[in-house]
Coordinates of C-alpha atoms in Angstrom, one line a residue:
M1156 CA 137.5 93.0 79.4
S1157 CA 137.7 95.5 82.3
R1158 CA 134.8 95.7 84.8
S1159 CA 134.2 99.4 84.0
L1160 CA 134.1 98.6 80.2
A1161 CA 131.7 95.7 80.8
C1162 CA 129.4 98.0 82.9
T1163 CA 129.5 100.7 80.2
L1164 CA 128.6 98.2 77.4
A1165 CA 125.8 96.8 79.6
A1166 CA 124.4 100.3 80.1
I1167 CA 124.6 101.0 76.3
L1168 CA 122.9 97.7 75.5
L1169 CA 120.2 98.3 78.1
A1170 CA 119.5 101.7 76.6
A1171 CA 119.3 100.3 73.1
Y1172 CA 116.9 97.6 74.2
H1173 CA 114.9 100.2 76.0
T1174 CA 114.7 102.5 73.0
A1175 CA 113.7 99.6 70.8
A1176 CA 111.0 98.5 73.3
V1177 CA 109.6 102.0 73.4
A1178 CA 109.4 102.2 69.6
E1179 CA 107.8 98.8 69.5
S1180 CA 105.2 99.6 72.2
R1181 CA 104.2 102.8 70.5
A1182 CA 103.5 100.9 67.3
S1183 CA 101.8 97.8 68.6
A1184 CA 99.8 98.5 71.8
P1185 CA 96.0 98.4 71.2
L1186 CA 93.5 100.6 72.8
A1187 CA 91.9 99.0 75.9
H1188 CA 89.1 100.0 78.3
G1189 CA 90.8 98.5 81.4
I1190 CA 93.8 96.6 82.8
A1191 CA 94.3 93.8 85.3
M1192 CA 97.4 93.1 87.3
H1193 CA 97.3 89.4 86.3
G1194 CA 95.2 88.0 83.5
V1195 CA 92.3 90.0 81.9
V1196 CA 89.7 92.3 83.4
K1197 CA 86.3 90.9 84.3
E1198 CA 84.1 93.5 82.6
R1199 CA 83.9 93.6 78.8
P1200 CA 84.1 96.7 76.7
G1201 CA 80.8 98.6 76.8
F1202 CA 79.7 97.1 80.1
P1203 CA 76.7 99.1 81.6
H1204 CA 77.7 99.1 85.3
F1205 CA 79.5 97.0 87.9
G1206 CA 77.6 93.9 89.1
Y1207 CA 77.7 94.9 92.7
V1208 CA 75.7 98.2 92.4
N1209 CA 72.1 99.1 92.0
P1210 CA 72.0 101.2 88.8
N1211 CA 68.5 102.4 89.8
A1212 CA 69.4 103.4 93.4
P1213 CA 67.5 106.5 94.7
K1214 CA 69.6 109.7 94.8
G1215 CA 69.5 112.3 97.5
G1216 CA 69.6 112.7 101.3
R1217 CA 72.5 113.1 103.7
V1218 CA 74.5 110.3 105.4
T1219 CA 76.5 111.1 108.6
L1220 CA 79.5 109.1 109.6
G1221 CA 81.7 109.2 112.7
V1222 CA 85.5 109.2 112.7
N1223 CA 87.9 108.9 115.7
G1224 CA 90.4 111.7 115.9
A1225 CA 90.7 115.1 114.2
F1226 CA 92.1 116.9 111.1
D1227 CA 94.1 120.0 110.4
S1228 CA 94.5 119.9 106.6
L1229 CA 92.4 119.1 103.5
N1230 CA 95.3 117.7 101.5
P1231 CA 95.8 113.9 101.9
L1232 CA 98.6 113.8 99.3
I1233 CA 101.4 115.2 101.4
V1234 CA 103.2 114.2 104.6
K1235 CA 102.3 117.3 106.6
G1236 CA 99.1 117.5 108.5
V1237 CA 96.2 115.1 109.0
A1238 CA 93.5 115.1 106.3
P1239 CA 89.9 114.1 107.0
N1240 CA 88.3 110.9 105.7
G1241 CA 86.8 111.2 102.2
V1242 CA 88.9 113.7 100.3
R1243 CA 90.5 111.0 98.2
D1244 CA 87.4 108.9 97.8
H1245 CA 84.9 111.7 97.1
V1246 CA 86.7 114.8 95.8
I1247 CA 90.0 113.8 94.0
E1248 CA 89.9 111.4 91.0
S1249 CA 92.4 109.2 89.3
L1250 CA 92.9 108.4 85.6
L1251 CA 91.4 105.0 86.2
A1252 CA 88.8 103.5 88.6
R1253 CA 89.2 100.3 90.6
G1254 CA 86.7 97.4 90.2
Q1255 CA 85.9 96.2 93.7
D1256 CA 85.0 92.7 92.6
E1257 CA 88.4 91.7 91.3
P1258 CA 91.8 91.4 93.0
F1259 CA 93.3 94.4 91.1
A1260 CA 91.6 95.7 87.9
L1261 CA 91.2 99.2 86.7
Y1262 CA 88.8 100.8 84.2
G1263 CA 88.4 104.1 82.4
L1264 CA 87.6 107.2 84.5
L1265 CA 89.4 110.5 83.7
A1266 CA 91.1 108.4 80.9
E1267 CA 88.5 106.7 78.6
A1268 CA 91.1 104.4 77.1
I1269 CA 94.7 103.2 77.5
E1270 CA 97.5 101.6 75.6
V1271 CA 99.9 99.2 77.3
P1272 CA 102.5 97.0 75.5
D1273 CA 102.9 93.4 76.6
D1274 CA 106.1 94.1 78.5
R1275 CA 104.4 96.9 80.4
S1276 CA 107.2 99.3 79.5
A1277 CA 104.8 102.2 79.2
I1278 CA 101.2 103.3 79.4
T1279 CA 99.4 105.9 77.3
F1280 CA 96.2 107.5 78.6
H1281 CA 93.5 109.0 76.3
L1282 CA 91.6 111.5 78.5
H1283 CA 87.8 111.5 78.3
P1284 CA 86.6 114.5 76.3
M1285 CA 84.0 115.4 79.0
A1286 CA 86.5 115.2 81.9
A1287 CA 86.3 118.5 83.9
F1288 CA 87.0 120.0 87.2
S1289 CA 84.2 121.3 89.5
D1290 CA 84.7 124.8 88.2
G1291 CA 84.0 123.7 84.7
K1292 CA 87.5 123.8 83.3
P1293 CA 88.5 120.7 81.3
V1294 CA 91.0 118.1 82.6
T1295 CA 94.0 118.2 80.2
T1296 CA 97.3 116.5 80.0
D1297 CA 98.8 119.6 81.5
D1298 CA 96.9 118.8 84.7
V1299 CA 98.1 115.2 84.6
L1300 CA 101.7 116.2 84.1
F1301 CA 101.5 118.8 86.8
S1302 CA 100.1 116.2 89.2
F1303 CA 102.9 113.8 88.3
D1304 CA 105.6 116.4 88.8
I1305 CA 104.3 117.9 92.0
L1306 CA 103.7 114.5 93.6
K1307 CA 107.1 113.2 92.6
E1308 CA 108.7 116.2 94.2
K1309 CA 106.5 117.0 97.2
G1310 CA 104.0 114.2 97.6
R1311 CA 104.0 111.4 100.2
P1312 CA 107.0 109.0 100.1
N1313 CA 105.1 106.4 98.2
F1314 CA 104.4 108.8 95.4
R1315 CA 108.0 109.9 95.3
T1316 CA 109.3 106.4 95.1
Y1317 CA 106.8 105.1 92.6
Y1318 CA 107.2 108.0 90.2
K1319 CA 111.0 107.7 90.2
K1320 CA 110.4 104.6 88.1
V1321 CA 109.1 106.8 85.3
D1322 CA 111.7 107.4 82.6
K1323 CA 109.7 109.9 80.6
A1324 CA 106.4 111.7 81.0
E1325 CA 105.3 113.0 77.6
K1326 CA 102.5 115.1 76.4
I1327 CA 101.3 113.7 73.1
S1328 CA 98.3 116.2 72.8
D1329 CA 95.9 118.0 75.1
R1330 CA 94.1 114.7 75.6
V1331 CA 96.8 112.1 75.3
V1332 CA 99.7 111.6 77.8
R1333 CA 102.3 108.8 77.9
F1334 CA 104.5 107.5 80.7
A1335 CA 107.5 105.3 79.8
F1336 CA 109.1 103.3 82.6
K1337 CA 112.7 102.6 83.5
P1338 CA 113.8 99.0 83.1
E1339 CA 114.4 97.1 86.4
D1340 CA 117.7 95.5 85.5
A1341 CA 120.3 94.8 82.8
P1342 CA 119.4 92.8 79.7
E1343 CA 121.7 89.9 80.5
G1344 CA 119.8 89.3 83.7
T1345 CA 116.5 88.5 82.0
P1346 CA 115.3 85.7 79.6
G1347 CA 116.0 86.5 76.0
G1348 CA 118.2 89.5 77.0
K1349 CA 115.3 91.9 77.2
P1350 CA 114.9 94.4 80.0
R1351 CA 112.2 93.8 82.6
F1352 CA 109.8 96.5 83.8
D1353 CA 107.8 96.8 87.0
R1354 CA 104.5 95.2 85.9
E1355 CA 102.5 97.2 88.4
M1356 CA 103.6 100.6 87.2
P1357 CA 100.9 101.0 84.5
L1358 CA 98.3 100.4 87.2
I1359 CA 100.0 102.7 89.7
M1360 CA 100.0 105.5 87.1
G1361 CA 96.3 104.7 86.5
L1362 CA 95.6 105.4 90.2
M1363 CA 97.6 108.6 90.3
P1364 CA 95.5 111.4 91.8
V1365 CA 95.0 114.2 89.4
V1366 CA 94.8 117.7 90.8
A1367 CA 94.0 120.9 88.9
K1368 CA 97.1 122.8 87.8
H1369 CA 95.2 126.1 88.3
A1370 CA 94.2 125.2 91.9
F1371 CA 97.7 124.7 93.3
T1372 CA 101.2 126.2 93.0
A1373 CA 104.4 124.3 93.3
E1374 CA 105.5 126.6 96.2
T1375 CA 102.5 126.0 98.4
F1376 CA 101.4 122.4 97.5
D1377 CA 103.1 120.8 100.5
R1378 CA 101.7 123.2 103.1
T1379 CA 98.7 122.2 105.2
T1380 CA 95.6 124.1 104.4
L1381 CA 91.9 124.1 105.3
L1382 CA 90.9 126.1 102.2
P1383 CA 88.7 124.0 99.8
F1384 CA 90.1 123.4 96.3
V1385 CA 88.5 122.5 93.0
A1386 CA 88.9 118.9 91.8
S1387 CA 87.1 116.6 89.4
G1388 CA 85.4 114.1 91.7
P1389 CA 81.7 113.5 92.3
Y1390 CA 81.7 115.7 95.4
T1391 CA 82.9 119.1 96.4
F1392 CA 83.8 120.5 99.8
G1393 CA 80.9 121.8 101.8
K1394 CA 80.8 122.9 105.4
I1395 CA 84.2 122.6 107.2
E1396 CA 84.8 123.0 111.0
A1397 CA 88.5 122.5 111.6
G1398 CA 89.1 119.3 113.4
R1399 CA 85.4 118.6 114.0
T1400 CA 83.3 118.3 110.9
V1401 CA 83.7 118.1 107.1
T1402 CA 80.9 117.8 104.6
Y1403 CA 81.0 116.8 101.0
D1404 CA 78.2 118.0 98.6
R1405 CA 77.5 116.0 95.5
N1406 CA 78.3 118.1 92.4
P1407 CA 75.1 118.3 90.3
N1408 CA 77.2 119.0 87.3
Y1409 CA 79.7 116.2 87.9
W1410 CA 81.1 115.3 84.5
G1411 CA 81.3 111.5 85.1
R1412 CA 78.0 110.6 86.6
D1413 CA 76.9 108.5 83.6
L1414 CA 80.2 106.5 83.2
P1415 CA 79.9 102.7 83.5
V1416 CA 82.2 102.8 86.5
N1417 CA 80.0 105.3 88.3
R1418 CA 76.4 104.1 87.6
G1419 CA 74.7 103.2 90.9
R1420 CA 77.4 105.0 92.9
F1421 CA 77.6 108.3 94.7
N1422 CA 74.0 108.3 95.6
F1423 CA 74.0 110.6 98.7
A1424 CA 73.5 114.3 98.1
E1425 CA 75.6 115.0 101.1
I1426 CA 78.2 113.0 103.0
R1427 CA 79.2 114.3 106.4
Y1428 CA 82.0 113.1 108.7
D1429 CA 81.9 114.1 112.4
F1430 CA 85.1 113.6 114.4
Y1431 CA 85.1 112.2 117.9
R1432 CA 87.8 112.0 120.6
D1433 CA 86.8 108.5 121.7
A1434 CA 85.0 105.4 120.5
T1435 CA 82.4 105.4 123.4
T1436 CA 81.2 108.9 122.6
M1437 CA 81.0 108.0 118.9
L1438 CA 78.9 104.9 119.6
E1439 CA 76.5 106.9 121.7
A1440 CA 76.1 109.4 118.9
F1441 CA 75.2 106.5 116.6
K1442 CA 72.6 105.1 119.0
T1443 CA 70.9 108.6 119.3
G1444 CA 70.8 109.0 115.5
D1445 CA 73.5 111.6 115.1
I1446 CA 75.5 109.1 113.1
D1447 CA 73.7 107.0 110.4
L1448 CA 76.2 104.1 109.8
R1449 CA 79.3 102.6 111.4
V1450 CA 81.6 99.8 110.7
E1451 CA 82.3 98.1 114.0
E1452 CA 85.6 96.6 114.9
D1453 CA 85.2 96.0 118.6
P1454 CA 83.6 92.6 119.6
A1455 CA 82.5 93.8 123.0
R1456 CA 80.6 96.7 121.4
W1457 CA 79.2 94.4 118.7
A1458 CA 78.0 91.9 121.2
E1459 CA 76.6 94.3 123.8
G1460 CA 76.8 97.9 122.7
Y1461 CA 73.8 98.0 120.4
K1462 CA 71.1 96.7 122.8
V1463 CA 68.9 99.7 122.6
A1464 CA 65.2 100.2 121.8
A1465 CA 66.0 101.2 118.2
F1466 CA 67.7 97.9 117.6
T1467 CA 64.9 95.9 119.3
D1468 CA 62.2 97.6 117.2
G1469 CA 64.2 97.3 113.9
R1470 CA 65.2 100.9 113.4
I1471 CA 68.8 99.9 113.8
V1472 CA 70.1 97.0 111.6
K1473 CA 73.2 95.0 112.3
R1474 CA 74.8 93.2 109.3
E1475 CA 77.6 90.7 109.2
I1476 CA 79.1 90.9 105.7
E1477 CA 81.3 88.2 104.2
T1478 CA 84.6 89.3 102.6
T1479 CA 87.3 87.4 100.9
V1480 CA 90.1 90.0 101.0
P1481 CA 92.9 89.4 103.4
A1482 CA 92.3 90.6 107.0
G1483 CA 95.7 92.2 107.0
M1484 CA 97.9 92.4 110.1
T1485 CA 96.8 94.2 113.2
A1486 CA 99.7 94.0 115.7
L1487 CA 101.8 95.6 118.3
A1488 CA 104.8 96.6 116.2
F1489 CA 108.3 96.7 117.7
N1490 CA 110.3 99.7 116.5
T1491 CA 113.5 97.7 115.9
R1492 CA 115.3 101.0 115.5
R1493 CA 115.2 101.2 119.3
T1494 CA 118.0 99.5 121.2
Q1495 CA 115.7 97.4 123.5
F1496 CA 114.1 95.7 120.5
Q1497 CA 117.1 95.0 118.3
D1498 CA 117.7 91.5 119.8
P1499 CA 115.1 89.1 118.3
R1500 CA 115.1 87.1 121.5
V1501 CA 113.6 90.1 123.3
R1502 CA 110.9 90.3 120.7
Q1503 CA 110.2 86.6 120.8
A1504 CA 109.9 86.8 124.6
L1505 CA 107.4 89.6 124.5
I1506 CA 105.4 87.6 121.8
R1507 CA 105.2 84.8 124.3
L1508 CA 104.0 87.0 127.1
F1509 CA 100.9 88.2 125.2
N1510 CA 98.0 86.1 126.4
F1511 CA 95.6 86.3 123.5
E1512 CA 93.2 83.5 124.5
F1513 CA 92.6 85.1 128.0
L1514 CA 92.1 88.6 126.5
N1515 CA 89.8 87.4 123.8
K1516 CA 87.6 85.5 126.3
S1517 CA 87.6 88.2 129.0
L1518 CA 87.4 91.4 126.9
Y1519 CA 86.1 90.5 123.5
F1520 CA 83.4 87.8 124.0
G1521 CA 85.6 85.3 122.1
L1522 CA 84.7 86.9 118.8
F1523 CA 88.2 87.8 117.6
K1524 CA 90.3 85.4 115.6
R1525 CA 94.1 85.3 116.2
T1526 CA 96.0 86.7 113.2
E1527 CA 98.7 84.3 112.1
S1528 CA 99.8 85.9 108.8
F1529 CA 100.4 89.3 107.2
F1530 CA 97.9 88.1 104.5
E1531 CA 95.4 86.4 106.9
R1532 CA 92.2 84.8 105.6
S1533 CA 93.4 84.4 102.0
M1534 CA 95.2 82.1 99.7
L1535 CA 98.2 84.5 99.9
S1536 CA 98.8 83.4 103.5
A1537 CA 101.8 81.2 104.3
A1538 CA 100.3 80.1 107.7
R1539 CA 99.8 76.4 108.0
R1540 CA 101.1 75.8 104.5
P1541 CA 104.5 74.2 103.7
V1542 CA 106.7 76.0 101.1
D1543 CA 106.2 75.0 97.5
A1544 CA 109.0 74.5 94.9
E1545 CA 108.9 78.1 93.8
E1546 CA 109.0 79.4 97.3
T1547 CA 112.0 77.1 98.1
R1548 CA 113.8 78.6 95.1
L1549 CA 113.2 82.1 96.1
L1550 CA 114.0 81.6 99.8
E1551 CA 117.1 79.4 99.4
P1552 CA 119.7 82.2 99.6
Y1553 CA 118.1 83.4 102.9
A1554 CA 117.3 80.0 104.4
T1555 CA 119.6 80.4 107.4
S1556 CA 117.6 83.5 108.6
L1557 CA 114.2 81.8 108.4
K1558 CA 112.5 79.6 111.0
P1559 CA 112.3 76.0 109.9
E1560 CA 108.8 75.7 111.3
V1561 CA 107.7 78.8 109.3
L1562 CA 109.0 77.1 106.1
A1563 CA 107.3 73.8 107.1
G1564 CA 104.0 75.5 107.8
T1565 CA 103.9 74.2 111.4
Y1566 CA 104.7 77.5 113.1
R1567 CA 102.1 78.5 115.7
L1568 CA 101.9 81.5 117.9
P1569 CA 102.1 80.7 121.7
E1570 CA 98.7 79.6 123.1
T1571 CA 97.2 79.3 126.5
D1572 CA 94.0 77.7 127.9
G1573 CA 92.3 81.1 128.3
S1574 CA 92.3 80.9 132.1
G1575 CA 94.7 83.8 132.6
Q1576 CA 97.6 81.5 133.6
N1577 CA 100.6 81.8 131.3
R1578 CA 103.3 80.2 133.4
D1579 CA 104.8 77.9 130.7
N1580 CA 105.2 80.9 128.3
W1581 CA 106.6 83.0 131.1
R1582 CA 109.3 80.4 131.8
K1583 CA 110.2 80.3 128.1
A1584 CA 110.1 84.1 127.8
L1585 CA 112.5 84.5 130.8
A1586 CA 114.9 82.0 129.3
L1587 CA 114.9 84.0 126.0
L1588 CA 115.5 87.2 128.0
K1589 CA 118.3 85.6 129.9
A1590 CA 119.9 84.5 126.7
A1591 CA 119.6 88.1 125.4
G1592 CA 121.6 89.3 128.4
Y1593 CA 118.9 90.3 131.0
E1594 CA 118.8 89.3 134.6
Q1595 CA 116.5 90.0 137.6
R1596 CA 117.7 92.7 140.0
G1597 CA 115.2 93.1 142.8
T1598 CA 111.9 93.8 141.1
K1599 CA 113.4 94.9 137.8
L1600 CA 114.7 93.0 134.7
V1601 CA 117.9 94.8 133.6
N1602 CA 120.6 94.3 131.1
A1603 CA 123.5 92.6 132.9
K1604 CA 126.1 94.6 131.1
T1605 CA 124.6 98.1 131.0
G1606 CA 122.3 98.0 134.1
Q1607 CA 119.5 99.5 131.9
P1608 CA 116.1 98.2 132.8
L1609 CA 114.0 96.6 130.0
A1610 CA 111.5 99.4 129.5
F1611 CA 109.3 100.7 126.7
E1612 CA 106.2 102.8 125.9
I1613 CA 103.2 101.8 123.8
L1614 CA 102.0 104.8 121.8
A1615 CA 98.3 105.0 121.0
N1616 CA 95.9 107.7 119.7
T1617 CA 92.7 106.0 121.0
T1618 CA 91.5 104.3 124.1
A1619 CA 89.7 101.7 122.1
H1620 CA 92.0 98.9 123.2
Q1621 CA 93.3 100.5 126.4
R1622 CA 92.1 97.6 128.6
M1623 CA 93.9 95.1 126.5
L1624 CA 97.1 97.1 126.5
L1625 CA 96.9 97.7 130.3
N1626 CA 96.4 94.0 130.9
F1627 CA 99.4 93.2 128.8
T1628 CA 101.6 95.8 130.5
S1629 CA 100.4 94.6 133.9
D1630 CA 101.6 91.1 133.0
L1631 CA 105.0 92.5 131.9
E1632 CA 105.3 94.4 135.2
R1633 CA 105.0 91.2 137.2
L1634 CA 108.1 90.0 135.4
G1635 CA 110.0 93.2 136.0
I1636 CA 109.5 94.8 132.6
E1637 CA 108.6 98.4 132.7
A1638 CA 105.9 99.1 130.0
R1639 CA 103.5 101.9 129.9
V1640 CA 100.7 103.1 127.6
R1641 CA 100.6 106.6 126.4
V1642 CA 97.5 108.0 124.5
V1643 CA 98.1 111.2 122.5
D1644 CA 95.9 113.2 120.2
S1645 CA 95.8 112.5 116.5
A1646 CA 98.1 115.3 115.4
Q1647 CA 100.8 114.3 117.8
Y1648 CA 100.4 110.6 117.1
Q1649 CA 100.7 111.2 113.3
A1650 CA 103.8 113.4 113.8
R1651 CA 105.5 110.8 115.9
L1652 CA 104.6 108.0 113.5
T1653 CA 106.1 110.1 110.6
T1654 CA 109.4 110.4 112.4
Y1655 CA 109.3 106.9 114.0
D1656 CA 109.4 108.5 117.5
Y1657 CA 108.0 105.6 119.5
D1658 CA 109.0 102.3 121.0
M1659 CA 105.9 100.2 120.2
I1660 CA 102.6 101.1 118.5
Q1661 CA 99.4 99.3 117.7
V1662 CA 99.0 99.4 113.9
T1663 CA 97.1 97.7 111.1
W1664 CA 98.7 97.0 107.8
T1665 CA 95.7 96.5 105.5
S1666 CA 96.0 94.1 102.6
S1667 CA 94.4 93.0 99.4
L1668 CA 94.4 90.1 97.0
S1669 CA 96.9 91.9 94.9
P1670 CA 99.6 93.4 97.1
G1671 CA 102.2 95.4 95.1
N1672 CA 104.5 98.3 95.4
E1673 CA 103.0 99.4 98.7
Q1674 CA 105.0 96.5 100.2
L1675 CA 108.2 98.5 99.5
F1676 CA 107.0 101.2 101.9
R1677 CA 106.3 98.7 104.6
W1678 CA 109.2 96.3 104.6
S1679 CA 112.0 97.4 102.3
E1680 CA 115.5 98.3 103.6
R1681 CA 115.3 101.7 102.0
S1682 CA 112.0 102.6 103.5
A1683 CA 113.2 102.0 107.0
D1684 CA 115.3 105.2 106.9
V1685 CA 112.8 107.5 105.1
E1686 CA 110.4 109.5 107.2
G1687 CA 106.7 109.1 106.5
T1688 CA 106.7 105.5 105.3
Y1689 CA 104.7 102.6 106.7
N1690 CA 107.8 100.6 107.7
F1691 CA 106.8 101.2 111.3
A1692 CA 108.8 98.2 112.5
G1693 CA 112.0 99.3 110.9
V1694 CA 112.4 96.1 108.9
K1695 CA 115.8 96.0 107.1
T1696 CA 116.5 92.6 105.5
A1697 CA 117.6 91.7 102.0
A1698 CA 115.2 88.8 102.1
A1699 CA 112.2 91.0 102.2
D1700 CA 113.5 93.1 99.4
A1701 CA 114.1 90.1 97.2
M1702 CA 110.6 88.6 97.9
I1703 CA 109.0 92.0 97.1
S1704 CA 111.0 92.1 93.8
A1705 CA 109.8 88.6 92.9
M1706 CA 106.2 89.5 93.7
L1707 CA 106.4 92.6 91.5
Q1708 CA 108.0 90.7 88.6
A1709 CA 105.5 87.8 88.7
T1710 CA 103.8 87.2 85.4
T1711 CA 101.5 84.4 86.4
A1712 CA 99.0 84.1 89.3
E1713 CA 100.9 81.0 90.5
S1714 CA 104.3 82.7 90.7
F1715 CA 102.7 85.7 92.3
V1716 CA 101.1 83.7 95.1
S1717 CA 104.4 81.9 95.8
A1718 CA 106.3 85.2 96.0
V1719 CA 103.7 86.7 98.4
R1720 CA 103.8 83.6 100.6
A1721 CA 107.6 83.8 100.6
L1722 CA 107.4 87.4 101.8
D1723 CA 105.0 86.3 104.5
R1724 CA 107.5 83.7 105.7
V1725 CA 110.3 86.3 105.9
L1726 CA 108.2 88.7 108.0
L1727 CA 106.9 85.9 110.3
S1728 CA 110.4 84.7 110.8
G1729 CA 111.6 88.1 111.8
D1730 CA 109.3 88.5 114.8
Y1731 CA 108.8 92.2 114.0
V1732 CA 105.3 92.3 115.6
I1733 CA 103.1 90.8 118.2
P1734 CA 100.2 89.7 116.0
L1735 CA 96.9 90.6 117.5
F1736 CA 93.5 89.7 116.0
H1737 CA 90.9 90.3 113.4
V1738 CA 87.1 90.1 113.0
P1739 CA 86.0 87.1 110.9
K1740 CA 83.5 89.2 109.0
Q1741 CA 82.7 92.9 108.4
W1742 CA 80.4 94.2 111.0
V1743 CA 78.2 97.1 109.8
A1744 CA 75.5 98.7 111.9
H1745 CA 73.1 101.3 110.3
W1746 CA 69.8 103.0 110.7
R1747 CA 67.0 101.4 108.7
H1748 CA 66.6 104.3 106.2
L1749 CA 69.9 103.3 104.6
N1750 CA 70.2 100.3 102.3
G1751 CA 72.8 98.7 100.0
P1752 CA 72.9 96.3 97.1
P1753 CA 72.1 92.6 97.7
R1754 CA 75.5 91.5 96.5
T1755 CA 78.7 92.7 98.1
P1756 CA 81.9 92.8 96.1
I1757 CA 85.0 90.8 97.3
A1758 CA 86.3 94.0 98.8
G1759 CA 83.3 94.1 101.2
F1760 CA 81.2 97.0 102.3
T1761 CA 81.6 100.1 100.1
L1762 CA 79.8 103.3 101.1
D1763 CA 79.5 104.7 97.6
T1764 CA 77.1 102.0 96.5
W1765 CA 74.5 102.6 99.3
W1766 CA 71.5 104.9 99.3
I1767 CA 68.7 106.3 101.4
E1768 CA 65.4 104.4 101.0
D1769 CA 62.4 106.4 100.0
G1770 CA 59.8 106.7 102.7
K1771 CA 62.0 105.6 105.6

């Protein structure tokens, strides 16, 4: 049989299996109130409210928060512009709402019920009969399909990539809409000859933001705008001062206020975000009462910055909140698209030259923990764990590109005694740079062949960690490496991130206990060449693609954990970043008139469950 004929027959067979799967799913999928990525959802049908809220929380009052930076648009769903905090959380809703006390579970919101077949080849949403936009018009399947089409065409790259996996979007009625998914591979490549489907896609569609068809046009959707728009969420746009302040007003006629997923939430009558150019000014605003609450990330400020009379007399409260979600990866990311960072030995050398122990002791009161994994502080981390049998199977085709010590779980980042002396690591770094073709010429380290000095710029949009960065670049200068720090405003920073116009940046890739398709936009080969993704390091390796695929196809918690750890090992072996640090707990400071539930979900602090205490 010729190869072309075999491919044709495979395609026909795949289509036949897909058609049969669609017919079967329509006939057999039961109605459900929620869906979990793995296993079953925690909350039973008819649950009254989430366990981490106060269903009797007082309503009213205004909370003011501070944000570093500025904004020039209200639309967070497109690449252009910088939207303010809160639009997605307070104004725009999805079909389903996330439960914050589970790794990845969704419950009914705009959709009151769903149908999902066992193979996850499709999802059908039954819209809530009361679902409405803030102008009173009902949310219909026309709005859902408009949102799908416009985000697929003009939304951020993650939307465009996700929604390409939808084979058919179908209006069943004004309140019922169905999305069928494309199979991942040919029938012969799967057990039993059946096609496989991306198991996360039903949840991804459940989280799709739904916008009002009558509030946007296809021609103008991807343009930046500061004009408020109607949406279905608990808040509407209030006062807006471009780049400085945005206020959200609770909608007194919000359609979903009595839903189980919303009871005890959205308690403030008004939420205001004030934007500041630097962290110092923002902290001072908090201490004078202009800001009501802040999540602190700087150990020096946490240790010393709140020593004011209001803290001493109890008007300001500091909380350290336990959380079990991964800390994520905060790092200095190498842009491996740039010539000077394409040799891994150069990257390894710079990793050795970063003196974490000294910086933590001298700048951060020793409160930071070194980050050793892209899924730090969780069971998903590969750090200090040897590969298991499933990881070995997944990684075997790529074993030659992986560090043996990463596979064995013995890999450690370079350490020092914290005194500021780093001579042993300097010697090892210089040896790596020499092997990469660099040599000392006078006071400069240059490429022996081209004569080009080893030089790069660290791009930042805040001075929050400027002392740390300047200390690092000073050490590099002593070895003849030209490195400088450039701080730009938020708009310029975002524009340069979108086009990967930088040598190195400080970045945080957040994580959860259920990483999924977002990993494609961080580490896949395809994302490295598409503007606006989160593949800031320019990772392009088949090993990462294969591990992400295994993670997305995992049907058990055990196989999922193995796939994520395998991905972690691929990324750690690639030396794509200089791992920095993380705080061991969530640090939250607030004025005494604010309060929150006694129990915090695994996701940690969530603003929408807090309230203003009566009489304070």
